[in-house]
mmCIF file of C-alpha atoms in Angstrom:
data_model
loop_
_atom_site.group_PDB
_atom_site.id
_atom_site.type_symbol
_atom_site.label_atom_id
_atom_site.label_comp_id
_atom_site.label_asym_id
_atom_site.label_seq_id
_atom_site.Cartn_x
_atom_site.Cartn_y
_atom_site.Cartn_z
ATOM 1 C CA ASP H 1 3.724 34.988 -4.030
ATOM 2 C CA THR H 2 3.015 31.522 -5.942
ATOM 3 C CA GLU H 3 1.273 29.664 -2.978
ATOM 4 C CA VAL H 4 -2.047 28.482 -2.036
ATOM 5 C CA THR H 5 -2.448 28.658 1.635
ATOM 6 C CA GLN H 6 -4.944 26.505 3.839
ATOM 7 C CA THR H 7 -5.874 26.720 7.386
ATOM 8 C CA PRO H 8 -6.136 24.900 9.683
ATOM 9 C CA LYS H 9 -3.444 22.130 8.630
ATOM 10 C CA HIS H 10 -5.111 19.417 10.915
ATOM 11 C CA LEU H 11 -8.692 19.558 12.384
ATOM 12 C CA VAL H 12 -10.611 17.173 14.605
ATOM 13 C CA MET H 13 -14.285 17.948 15.175
ATOM 14 C CA GLY H 14 -17.328 16.146 16.612
ATOM 15 C CA MET H 15 -20.398 15.299 14.738
ATOM 16 C CA THR H 16 -22.462 18.282 16.049
ATOM 17 C CA ASN H 17 -19.464 20.949 15.749
ATOM 18 C CA LYS H 18 -19.545 23.749 13.290
ATOM 19 C CA LYS H 19 -15.980 24.607 11.771
ATOM 20 C CA SER H 20 -14.523 26.459 8.720
ATOM 21 C CA LEU H 21 -11.540 25.687 6.496
ATOM 22 C CA LYS H 22 -9.868 28.428 4.903
ATOM 23 C CA CYS H 23 -8.146 28.904 1.770
ATOM 24 C CA GLU H 24 -6.198 32.111 0.361
ATOM 25 C CA GLN H 25 -4.211 32.907 -2.683
ATOM 26 C CA HIS H 26 -2.721 36.084 -4.013
ATOM 27 C CA MET H 27 -1.457 35.033 -7.650
ATOM 28 C CA GLY H 28 -4.644 37.010 -8.936
ATOM 29 C CA HIS H 29 -6.186 33.534 -9.962
ATOM 30 C CA ARG H 30 -9.910 33.904 -10.710
ATOM 31 C CA ALA H 31 -10.749 30.296 -10.259
ATOM 32 C CA MET H 32 -10.780 28.698 -6.861
ATOM 33 C CA TYR H 33 -11.665 24.768 -6.148
ATOM 34 C CA TRP H 34 -12.337 22.551 -3.303
ATOM 35 C CA TYR H 35 -11.299 19.008 -3.623
ATOM 36 C CA LYS H 36 -11.589 15.947 -1.126
ATOM 37 C CA GLN H 37 -9.064 13.188 -0.960
ATOM 38 C CA LYS H 38 -9.322 10.205 0.805
ATOM 39 C CA ALA H 39 -6.351 7.907 1.597
ATOM 40 C CA LYS H 40 -4.774 6.244 -1.457
ATOM 41 C CA LYS H 41 -7.475 7.891 -3.530
ATOM 42 C CA PRO H 42 -7.352 10.536 -6.403
ATOM 43 C CA PRO H 43 -8.613 13.915 -5.442
ATOM 44 C CA GLU H 44 -12.526 14.393 -5.966
ATOM 45 C CA LEU H 45 -13.854 17.702 -7.059
ATOM 46 C CA MET H 46 -16.419 19.277 -4.850
ATOM 47 C CA PHE H 47 -16.849 22.865 -5.665
ATOM 48 C CA VAL H 48 -15.690 25.438 -8.492
ATOM 49 C CA TYR H 49 -15.848 29.237 -7.989
ATOM 50 C CA SER H 50 -15.333 31.645 -11.073
ATOM 51 C CA TYR H 51 -14.985 35.368 -10.392
ATOM 52 C CA GLU H 52 -16.248 34.867 -6.816
ATOM 53 C CA LYS H 53 -19.415 32.953 -7.885
ATOM 54 C CA LEU H 54 -20.164 29.282 -7.278
ATOM 55 C CA SER H 55 -20.212 27.786 -10.921
ATOM 56 C CA ILE H 56 -19.970 23.997 -10.147
ATOM 57 C CA ASN H 57 -21.340 21.980 -7.203
ATOM 58 C CA GLU H 58 -20.512 18.331 -7.435
ATOM 59 C CA SER H 59 -23.853 17.380 -5.815
ATOM 60 C CA VAL H 60 -21.917 17.846 -2.574
ATOM 61 C CA PRO H 61 -24.045 17.353 0.766
ATOM 62 C CA SER H 62 -25.334 20.554 2.225
ATOM 63 C CA ARG H 63 -23.406 19.895 5.451
ATOM 64 C CA PHE H 64 -20.615 21.313 3.324
ATOM 65 C CA SER H 65 -21.101 24.835 2.613
ATOM 66 C CA PRO H 66 -18.562 26.928 0.502
ATOM 67 C CA GLU H 67 -18.074 30.798 0.382
ATOM 68 C CA CYS H 68 -15.984 33.103 -1.489
ATOM 69 C CA PRO H 69 -15.577 36.420 0.316
ATOM 70 C CA ASN H 70 -13.381 38.003 -2.254
ATOM 71 C CA SER H 71 -11.294 37.197 -5.074
ATOM 72 C CA SER H 72 -8.378 35.897 -2.624
ATOM 73 C CA LEU H 73 -10.404 33.826 -0.345
ATOM 74 C CA LEU H 74 -12.221 30.681 -0.105
ATOM 75 C CA ASN H 75 -14.005 29.222 2.968
ATOM 76 C CA LEU H 76 -15.676 25.727 3.440
ATOM 77 C CA HIS H 77 -18.007 25.734 6.278
ATOM 78 C CA LEU H 78 -18.717 22.393 7.806
ATOM 79 C CA HIS H 79 -21.353 21.347 9.900
ATOM 80 C CA ALA H 80 -22.988 18.066 11.284
ATOM 81 C CA LEU H 81 -20.445 16.064 9.444
ATOM 82 C CA GLN H 82 -20.163 12.235 9.469
ATOM 83 C CA PRO H 83 -17.153 10.035 10.361
ATOM 84 C CA GLU H 84 -17.051 9.136 6.576
ATOM 85 C CA ASP H 85 -16.312 12.727 5.798
ATOM 86 C CA SER H 86 -12.738 12.536 7.199
ATOM 87 C CA ALA H 87 -10.420 13.133 4.451
ATOM 88 C CA LEU H 88 -7.815 15.631 3.149
ATOM 89 C CA TYR H 89 -9.600 18.768 1.841
ATOM 90 C CA LEU H 90 -7.567 20.435 -0.845
ATOM 91 C CA CYS H 91 -8.116 23.970 -2.028
ATOM 92 C CA ALA H 92 -6.548 24.868 -5.499
ATOM 93 C CA SER H 93 -6.457 27.755 -7.918
ATOM 94 C CA SER H 94 -6.116 28.542 -11.457
ATOM 95 C CA GLN H 95 -5.603 31.597 -13.576
ATOM 96 C CA GLU H 96 -8.977 31.380 -15.033
ATOM 97 C CA ARG H 97 -12.014 28.582 -14.967
ATOM 98 C CA GLY H 98 -11.209 25.633 -17.025
ATOM 99 C CA VAL H 99 -9.105 22.998 -17.775
ATOM 100 C CA GLY H 100 -6.667 25.054 -19.766
ATOM 101 C CA TYR H 101 -4.485 25.975 -16.886
ATOM 102 C CA GLY H 102 -2.559 24.137 -14.467
ATOM 103 C CA TYR H 103 -4.026 24.067 -10.867
ATOM 104 C CA THR H 104 -2.035 25.062 -7.770
ATOM 105 C CA PHE H 105 -2.810 23.249 -4.798
ATOM 106 C CA GLY H 106 -2.646 24.031 -1.162
ATOM 107 C CA SER H 107 -1.163 21.700 1.474
ATOM 108 C CA GLY H 108 -4.633 20.694 2.451
ATOM 109 C CA THR H 109 -6.577 20.554 5.719
ATOM 110 C CA ARG H 110 -6.469 17.040 7.290
ATOM 111 C CA LEU H 111 -9.932 16.437 8.719
ATOM 112 C CA THR H 112 -10.884 13.853 11.448
ATOM 113 C CA VAL H 113 -14.528 13.688 12.277
ATOM 114 C CA VAL H 114 -15.157 11.928 15.453
ATOM 115 C CA GLY J 1 -19.607 5.460 -19.268
ATOM 116 C CA GLN J 2 -16.677 7.262 -19.814
ATOM 117 C CA GLN J 3 -13.611 5.973 -17.991
ATOM 118 C CA VAL J 4 -10.096 6.509 -17.776
ATOM 119 C CA MET J 5 -7.692 3.876 -16.441
ATOM 120 C CA GLN J 6 -4.244 4.732 -15.101
ATOM 121 C CA ILE J 7 -1.739 2.088 -14.918
ATOM 122 C CA PRO J 8 -0.021 0.489 -13.196
ATOM 123 C CA GLN J 9 -1.304 1.043 -9.803
ATOM 124 C CA TYR J 10 1.875 0.478 -8.116
ATOM 125 C CA GLN J 11 5.508 0.460 -9.367
ATOM 126 C CA HIS J 12 8.561 -0.480 -7.421
ATOM 127 C CA VAL J 13 11.947 0.409 -9.051
ATOM 128 C CA GLN J 14 15.557 0.049 -8.275
ATOM 129 C CA GLU J 15 17.178 3.686 -8.354
ATOM 130 C CA GLY J 16 18.545 4.367 -12.020
ATOM 131 C CA GLU J 17 15.623 2.153 -13.496
ATOM 132 C CA ASP J 18 13.062 3.753 -16.050
ATOM 133 C CA PHE J 19 9.647 4.181 -15.264
ATOM 134 C CA THR J 20 6.373 4.694 -17.211
ATOM 135 C CA THR J 21 2.805 5.323 -16.127
ATOM 136 C CA TYR J 22 -0.088 5.382 -18.726
ATOM 137 C CA CYS J 23 -3.518 7.095 -18.818
ATOM 138 C CA ASN J 24 -5.998 5.419 -21.142
ATOM 139 C CA SER J 25 -9.438 6.882 -22.017
ATOM 140 C CA SER J 26 -12.201 5.323 -23.866
ATOM 141 C CA THR J 27 -13.468 8.715 -24.985
ATOM 142 C CA THR J 28 -11.470 11.656 -26.515
ATOM 143 C CA LEU J 29 -10.041 14.139 -24.008
ATOM 144 C CA SER J 30 -9.853 17.900 -24.446
ATOM 145 C CA ASN J 31 -6.542 17.976 -22.802
ATOM 146 C CA ILE J 32 -4.226 16.241 -20.090
ATOM 147 C CA GLN J 33 -2.444 17.412 -17.210
ATOM 148 C CA TRP J 34 0.123 15.572 -15.054
ATOM 149 C CA TYR J 35 0.494 15.923 -11.110
ATOM 150 C CA LYS J 36 2.845 14.631 -8.836
ATOM 151 C CA GLN J 37 2.001 13.982 -5.006
ATOM 152 C CA ARG J 38 4.638 13.129 -2.667
ATOM 153 C CA PRO J 39 3.806 10.997 0.342
ATOM 154 C CA GLY J 40 1.892 13.338 2.827
ATOM 155 C CA GLY J 41 2.073 16.290 0.335
ATOM 156 C CA HIS J 42 -0.383 17.756 -2.322
ATOM 157 C CA PRO J 43 -0.652 17.471 -5.925
ATOM 158 C CA VAL J 44 1.855 19.585 -7.666
ATOM 159 C CA PHE J 45 1.349 20.632 -11.395
ATOM 160 C CA LEU J 46 3.855 19.063 -13.863
ATOM 161 C CA ILE J 47 2.658 19.957 -17.360
ATOM 162 C CA GLN J 48 -0.557 19.911 -19.826
ATOM 163 C CA LEU J 49 -0.666 18.491 -23.227
ATOM 164 C CA VAL J 50 -3.204 19.810 -25.556
ATOM 165 C CA LYS J 51 -2.329 18.631 -28.982
ATOM 166 C CA SER J 52 -2.749 15.274 -30.649
ATOM 167 C CA GLY J 53 0.647 13.606 -30.609
ATOM 168 C CA GLU J 54 2.388 16.223 -28.505
ATOM 169 C CA VAL J 55 5.634 15.361 -26.798
ATOM 170 C CA LYS J 56 7.087 17.670 -24.024
ATOM 171 C CA LYS J 57 10.218 16.989 -21.871
ATOM 172 C CA GLN J 58 11.169 18.230 -18.323
ATOM 173 C CA LYS J 59 14.581 16.989 -17.559
ATOM 174 C CA ARG J 60 14.115 13.305 -16.986
ATOM 175 C CA LEU J 61 10.365 13.233 -17.631
ATOM 176 C CA THR J 62 9.013 12.886 -20.832
ATOM 177 C CA PHE J 63 5.144 13.281 -21.437
ATOM 178 C CA GLN J 64 3.186 12.255 -24.501
ATOM 179 C CA PHE J 65 -0.361 12.774 -25.833
ATOM 180 C CA GLY J 66 -1.598 10.094 -28.187
ATOM 181 C CA GLU J 67 -2.504 10.841 -31.675
ATOM 182 C CA ALA J 68 -6.370 10.044 -30.946
ATOM 183 C CA LYS J 69 -6.174 12.106 -27.657
ATOM 184 C CA LYS J 70 -7.332 9.120 -25.975
ATOM 185 C CA ASN J 71 -3.995 8.122 -24.027
ATOM 186 C CA SER J 72 -1.083 9.737 -22.363
ATOM 187 C CA SER J 73 2.114 8.648 -20.784
ATOM 188 C CA LEU J 74 4.886 9.833 -18.532
ATOM 189 C CA HIS J 75 8.032 8.430 -18.579
ATOM 190 C CA ILE J 76 10.892 8.974 -16.101
ATOM 191 C CA THR J 77 14.457 8.112 -17.109
ATOM 192 C CA ALA J 78 16.956 6.802 -14.517
ATOM 193 C CA THR J 79 14.912 7.105 -11.570
ATOM 194 C CA GLN J 80 16.199 8.826 -8.512
ATOM 195 C CA THR J 81 14.786 8.513 -4.876
ATOM 196 C CA THR J 82 13.469 12.033 -5.200
ATOM 197 C CA ASP J 83 11.001 10.634 -7.718
ATOM 198 C CA VAL J 84 9.126 8.794 -5.079
ATOM 199 C CA GLY J 85 5.227 9.641 -4.979
ATOM 200 C CA THR J 86 1.949 9.202 -6.733
ATOM 201 C CA TYR J 87 1.607 10.561 -10.295
ATOM 202 C CA PHE J 88 -1.816 11.555 -11.384
ATOM 203 C CA CYS J 89 -3.188 12.304 -14.918
ATOM 204 C CA ALA J 90 -6.031 14.847 -14.586
ATOM 205 C CA PHE J 91 -8.445 15.609 -17.808
ATOM 206 C CA SER J 92 -11.642 16.756 -18.735
ATOM 207 C CA TYR J 93 -14.254 15.832 -21.378
ATOM 208 C CA ASN J 94 -15.088 19.136 -22.831
ATOM 209 C CA THR J 95 -16.373 20.737 -19.574
ATOM 210 C CA ASP J 96 -14.737 22.682 -17.023
ATOM 211 C CA LYS J 97 -14.282 19.863 -14.527
ATOM 212 C CA LEU J 98 -10.804 18.419 -13.925
ATOM 213 C CA ILE J 99 -10.933 15.123 -13.181
ATOM 214 C CA PHE J 100 -8.123 13.157 -11.554
ATOM 215 C CA GLY J 101 -7.097 9.382 -12.848
ATOM 216 C CA THR J 102 -6.531 6.738 -10.383
ATOM 217 C CA GLY J 103 -2.882 7.487 -9.898
ATOM 218 C CA THR J 104 0.330 5.481 -9.844
ATOM 219 C CA ARG J 105 2.295 5.245 -6.896
ATOM 220 C CA LEU J 106 6.102 5.010 -7.525
ATOM 221 C CA GLN J 107 8.622 3.487 -4.895
ATOM 222 C CA VAL J 108 12.216 3.816 -5.745
ATOM 223 C CA PHE J 109 14.791 1.687 -3.877
ATOM 224 C CA PRO J 110 18.325 3.272 -3.388
#
Protein backbone atom coordinates (compact mmCIF):
# COMPACT_ATOMS: atom_id res chain seq x y z
CA ASP A 1 0.00 0.00 0.00
CA THR A 2 1.65 3.23 -1.17
CA GLU A 3 -1.18 5.61 -0.48
CA VAL A 4 -2.27 8.20 2.01
CA THR A 5 -6.05 8.07 2.46
CA GLN A 6 -7.99 11.12 3.60
CA THR A 7 -11.63 11.31 4.62
CA PRO A 8 -13.95 12.94 3.96
CA LYS A 9 -13.13 14.24 0.47
CA HIS A 10 -15.50 17.17 0.87
CA LEU A 11 -16.85 18.84 4.01
CA VAL A 12 -19.18 21.76 4.53
CA MET A 13 -19.46 22.98 8.10
CA GLY A 14 -20.95 25.88 9.97
CA MET A 15 -18.89 28.18 12.16
CA THR A 16 -20.29 26.58 15.32
CA ASN A 17 -19.76 22.98 14.23
CA LYS A 18 -17.12 20.52 15.39
CA LYS A 19 -15.76 18.16 12.78
CA SER A 20 -12.69 16.00 12.24
CA LEU A 21 -10.53 15.24 9.23
CA LYS A 22 -8.92 11.83 9.08
CA CYS A 23 -5.73 10.61 7.45
CA GLU A 24 -4.36 7.08 7.25
CA GLN A 25 -1.21 5.51 5.82
CA HIS A 26 0.13 1.96 5.97
CA MET A 27 3.57 2.52 4.48
CA GLY A 28 5.30 2.43 7.86
CA HIS A 29 6.13 6.12 7.58
CA ARG A 30 7.05 7.65 10.93
CA ALA A 31 6.39 11.29 10.06
CA MET A 32 3.02 12.77 9.15
CA TYR A 33 2.05 16.29 8.22
CA TRP A 34 -0.92 18.59 7.77
CA TYR A 35 -0.78 21.22 5.06
CA LYS A 36 -3.37 23.83 4.09
CA GLN A 37 -3.75 24.95 0.48
CA LYS A 38 -5.82 27.89 -0.74
CA ALA A 39 -6.84 28.10 -4.37
CA LYS A 40 -3.93 28.83 -6.74
CA LYS A 41 -1.47 28.95 -3.82
CA PRO A 42 1.21 26.55 -2.63
CA PRO A 43 0.60 24.20 0.29
CA GLU A 44 1.39 25.78 3.68
CA LEU A 45 2.74 23.66 6.52
CA MET A 46 0.54 23.47 9.62
CA PHE A 47 1.76 20.58 11.79
CA VAL A 48 4.49 17.95 11.81
CA TYR A 49 4.25 14.69 13.74
CA SER A 50 7.22 12.43 14.25
CA TYR A 51 6.83 9.04 15.92
CA GLU A 52 3.32 10.04 17.00
CA LYS A 53 4.51 13.17 18.79
CA LEU A 54 3.84 16.73 17.68
CA SER A 55 7.17 18.23 16.71
CA ILE A 56 6.23 21.37 14.78
CA ASN A 57 3.21 23.67 15.10
CA GLU A 58 3.44 26.53 12.62
CA SER A 59 1.59 28.94 14.93
CA VAL A 60 -1.73 27.49 13.84
CA PRO A 61 -4.83 28.90 15.62
CA SER A 62 -6.17 26.68 18.41
CA ARG A 63 -9.41 26.10 16.51
CA PHE A 64 -7.33 23.51 14.64
CA SER A 65 -6.31 20.63 16.92
CA PRO A 66 -4.20 17.78 15.58
CA GLU A 67 -4.08 14.30 17.03
CA CYS A 68 -2.01 11.24 16.22
CA PRO A 69 -3.67 8.17 17.84
CA ASN A 70 -1.11 5.76 16.38
CA SER A 71 1.62 5.53 13.79
CA SER A 72 -0.85 5.06 10.93
CA LEU A 73 -3.47 7.65 11.78
CA LEU A 74 -3.55 11.42 11.90
CA ASN A 75 -6.59 13.50 12.72
CA LEU A 76 -7.32 17.20 12.52
CA HIS A 77 -10.11 18.35 14.82
CA LEU A 78 -11.93 21.50 13.77
CA HIS A 79 -13.96 23.78 16.00
CA ALA A 80 -15.37 27.27 15.57
CA LEU A 81 -13.79 27.80 12.19
CA GLN A 82 -14.06 30.97 10.15
CA PRO A 83 -15.03 31.28 6.46
CA GLU A 84 -11.41 32.17 5.65
CA ASP A 85 -10.42 28.69 6.84
CA SER A 86 -12.07 27.26 3.74
CA ALA A 87 -9.32 25.48 1.82
CA LEU A 88 -7.95 22.12 0.71
CA TYR A 89 -6.43 20.32 3.71
CA LEU A 90 -3.69 17.93 2.72
CA CYS A 91 -2.20 15.17 4.80
CA ALA A 92 1.24 13.83 3.91
CA SER A 93 3.66 11.28 5.24
CA SER A 94 7.35 10.52 4.86
CA GLN A 95 9.66 7.76 5.94
CA GLU A 96 11.15 9.87 8.70
CA ARG A 97 10.82 13.44 9.87
CA GLY A 98 12.90 15.86 7.92
CA VAL A 99 13.37 16.97 4.39
CA GLY A 100 15.58 14.14 3.21
CA TYR A 101 12.58 12.12 2.06
CA GLY A 102 9.89 12.70 -0.50
CA TYR A 103 6.43 13.29 0.89
CA THR A 104 3.42 11.19 -0.10
CA PHE A 105 0.29 13.31 -0.11
CA GLY A 106 -3.32 12.26 0.26
CA SER A 107 -5.95 13.58 -2.12
CA GLY A 108 -7.08 16.09 0.48
CA THR A 109 -10.29 17.24 2.15
CA ARG A 110 -11.92 20.22 0.49
CA LEU A 111 -13.38 22.20 3.39
CA THR A 112 -15.98 24.92 3.08
CA VAL A 113 -16.92 26.92 6.18
CA VAL A 114 -20.27 28.68 5.95
CA GLY B 1 14.30 37.67 4.78
CA GLN B 2 14.76 34.30 3.18
CA GLN B 3 12.84 34.05 -0.04
CA VAL B 4 12.49 31.63 -2.89
CA MET B 5 11.09 32.83 -6.18
CA GLN B 6 9.66 30.39 -8.67
CA ILE B 7 9.36 31.62 -12.25
CA PRO B 8 7.46 31.89 -14.44
CA GLN B 9 4.12 31.99 -12.66
CA TYR B 10 2.31 30.72 -15.76
CA GLN B 11 3.46 29.13 -18.99
CA HIS B 12 1.34 28.25 -21.98
CA VAL B 13 3.01 26.08 -24.62
CA GLN B 14 2.05 24.23 -27.75
CA GLU B 15 2.29 20.47 -27.46
CA GLY B 16 5.80 19.42 -28.47
CA GLU B 17 7.47 22.59 -27.22
CA ASP B 18 9.90 22.56 -24.32
CA PHE B 19 9.18 24.04 -20.89
CA THR B 20 11.41 25.17 -18.02
CA THR B 21 10.60 26.42 -14.54
CA TYR B 22 13.13 27.92 -12.16
CA CYS B 23 13.44 28.17 -8.40
CA ASN B 24 15.79 30.86 -7.11
CA SER B 25 16.77 31.37 -3.47
CA SER B 26 18.65 34.19 -1.79
CA THR B 27 20.04 31.66 0.71
CA THR B 28 21.76 28.29 0.35
CA LEU B 29 19.31 25.40 0.43
CA SER B 30 19.82 22.05 2.16
CA ASN B 31 18.18 20.20 -0.66
CA ILE B 32 15.34 20.71 -3.09
CA GLN B 33 12.38 18.59 -4.10
CA TRP B 34 10.01 18.92 -7.03
CA TYR B 35 6.29 18.11 -7.02
CA LYS B 36 3.58 18.10 -9.67
CA GLN B 37 -0.04 18.89 -8.89
CA ARG B 38 -2.63 18.20 -11.57
CA PRO B 39 -5.72 20.45 -11.67
CA GLY B 40 -8.02 19.33 -8.85
CA GLY B 41 -5.38 16.92 -7.59
CA HIS B 42 -2.76 16.71 -4.90
CA PRO B 43 1.03 17.22 -5.00
CA VAL B 44 2.96 14.21 -6.26
CA PHE B 45 6.64 13.86 -5.43
CA LEU B 46 8.86 13.83 -8.52
CA ILE B 47 12.45 13.97 -7.30
CA GLN B 48 14.92 15.23 -4.69
CA LEU B 49 18.25 16.91 -5.38
CA VAL B 50 20.86 17.13 -2.66
CA LYS B 51 24.30 17.68 -4.15
CA SER B 52 25.73 20.86 -5.59
CA GLY B 53 25.51 20.77 -9.39
CA GLU B 54 23.40 17.62 -9.38
CA VAL B 55 21.49 16.69 -12.55
CA LYS B 56 18.83 13.99 -12.66
CA LYS B 57 16.63 12.80 -15.51
CA GLN B 58 13.26 11.11 -15.59
CA LYS B 59 12.28 10.37 -19.18
CA ARG B 60 11.48 13.80 -20.66
CA LEU B 61 12.10 15.64 -17.35
CA THR B 62 15.54 17.01 -16.40
CA PHE B 63 16.19 18.43 -12.94
CA GLN B 64 19.19 20.53 -11.97
CA PHE B 65 20.53 21.88 -8.68
CA GLY B 66 22.84 24.87 -8.95
CA GLU B 67 26.49 24.80 -7.97
CA ALA B 68 25.84 27.21 -5.10
CA LYS B 69 22.67 25.30 -4.06
CA LYS B 70 20.67 28.49 -4.42
CA ASN B 71 18.73 27.65 -7.55
CA SER B 72 17.15 24.72 -9.33
CA SER B 73 15.36 24.07 -12.58
CA LEU B 74 12.94 21.58 -14.07
CA HIS B 75 13.00 21.19 -17.84
CA ILE B 76 10.44 19.21 -19.82
CA THR B 77 11.36 18.24 -23.38
CA ALA B 78 8.60 17.98 -25.97
CA THR B 79 5.64 18.65 -23.70
CA GLN B 80 2.51 16.52 -23.87
CA THR B 81 -1.01 17.31 -22.72
CA THR B 82 -0.44 14.98 -19.77
CA ASP B 83 2.19 17.42 -18.48
CA VAL B 84 -0.51 19.97 -17.60
CA GLY B 85 -0.45 21.00 -13.96
CA THR B 86 1.37 23.13 -11.42
CA TYR B 87 5.01 22.36 -10.71
CA PHE B 88 6.29 23.25 -7.25
CA CYS B 89 9.80 23.28 -5.93
CA ALA B 90 10.00 22.54 -2.21
CA PHE B 91 12.94 23.20 0.03
CA SER B 92 14.25 23.73 3.53
CA TYR B 93 16.77 25.99 5.20
CA ASN B 94 18.49 23.44 7.45
CA THR B 95 15.24 22.73 9.29
CA ASP B 96 12.68 19.96 9.20
CA LYS B 97 10.13 22.22 7.53
CA LEU B 98 9.44 21.55 3.86
CA ILE B 99 8.36 24.82 2.29
CA PHE B 100 6.77 25.03 -1.12
CA GLY B 101 7.65 27.57 -3.77
CA THR B 102 4.95 29.62 -5.42
CA GLY B 103 4.58 27.16 -8.30
CA THR B 104 4.51 27.38 -12.09
CA ARG B 105 1.23 26.57 -13.78
CA LEU B 106 1.77 24.82 -17.11
CA GLN B 107 -0.89 24.70 -19.79
CA VAL B 108 -0.27 22.64 -22.92
CA PHE B 109 -2.34 23.24 -26.05
CA PRO B 110 -2.77 20.31 -28.44
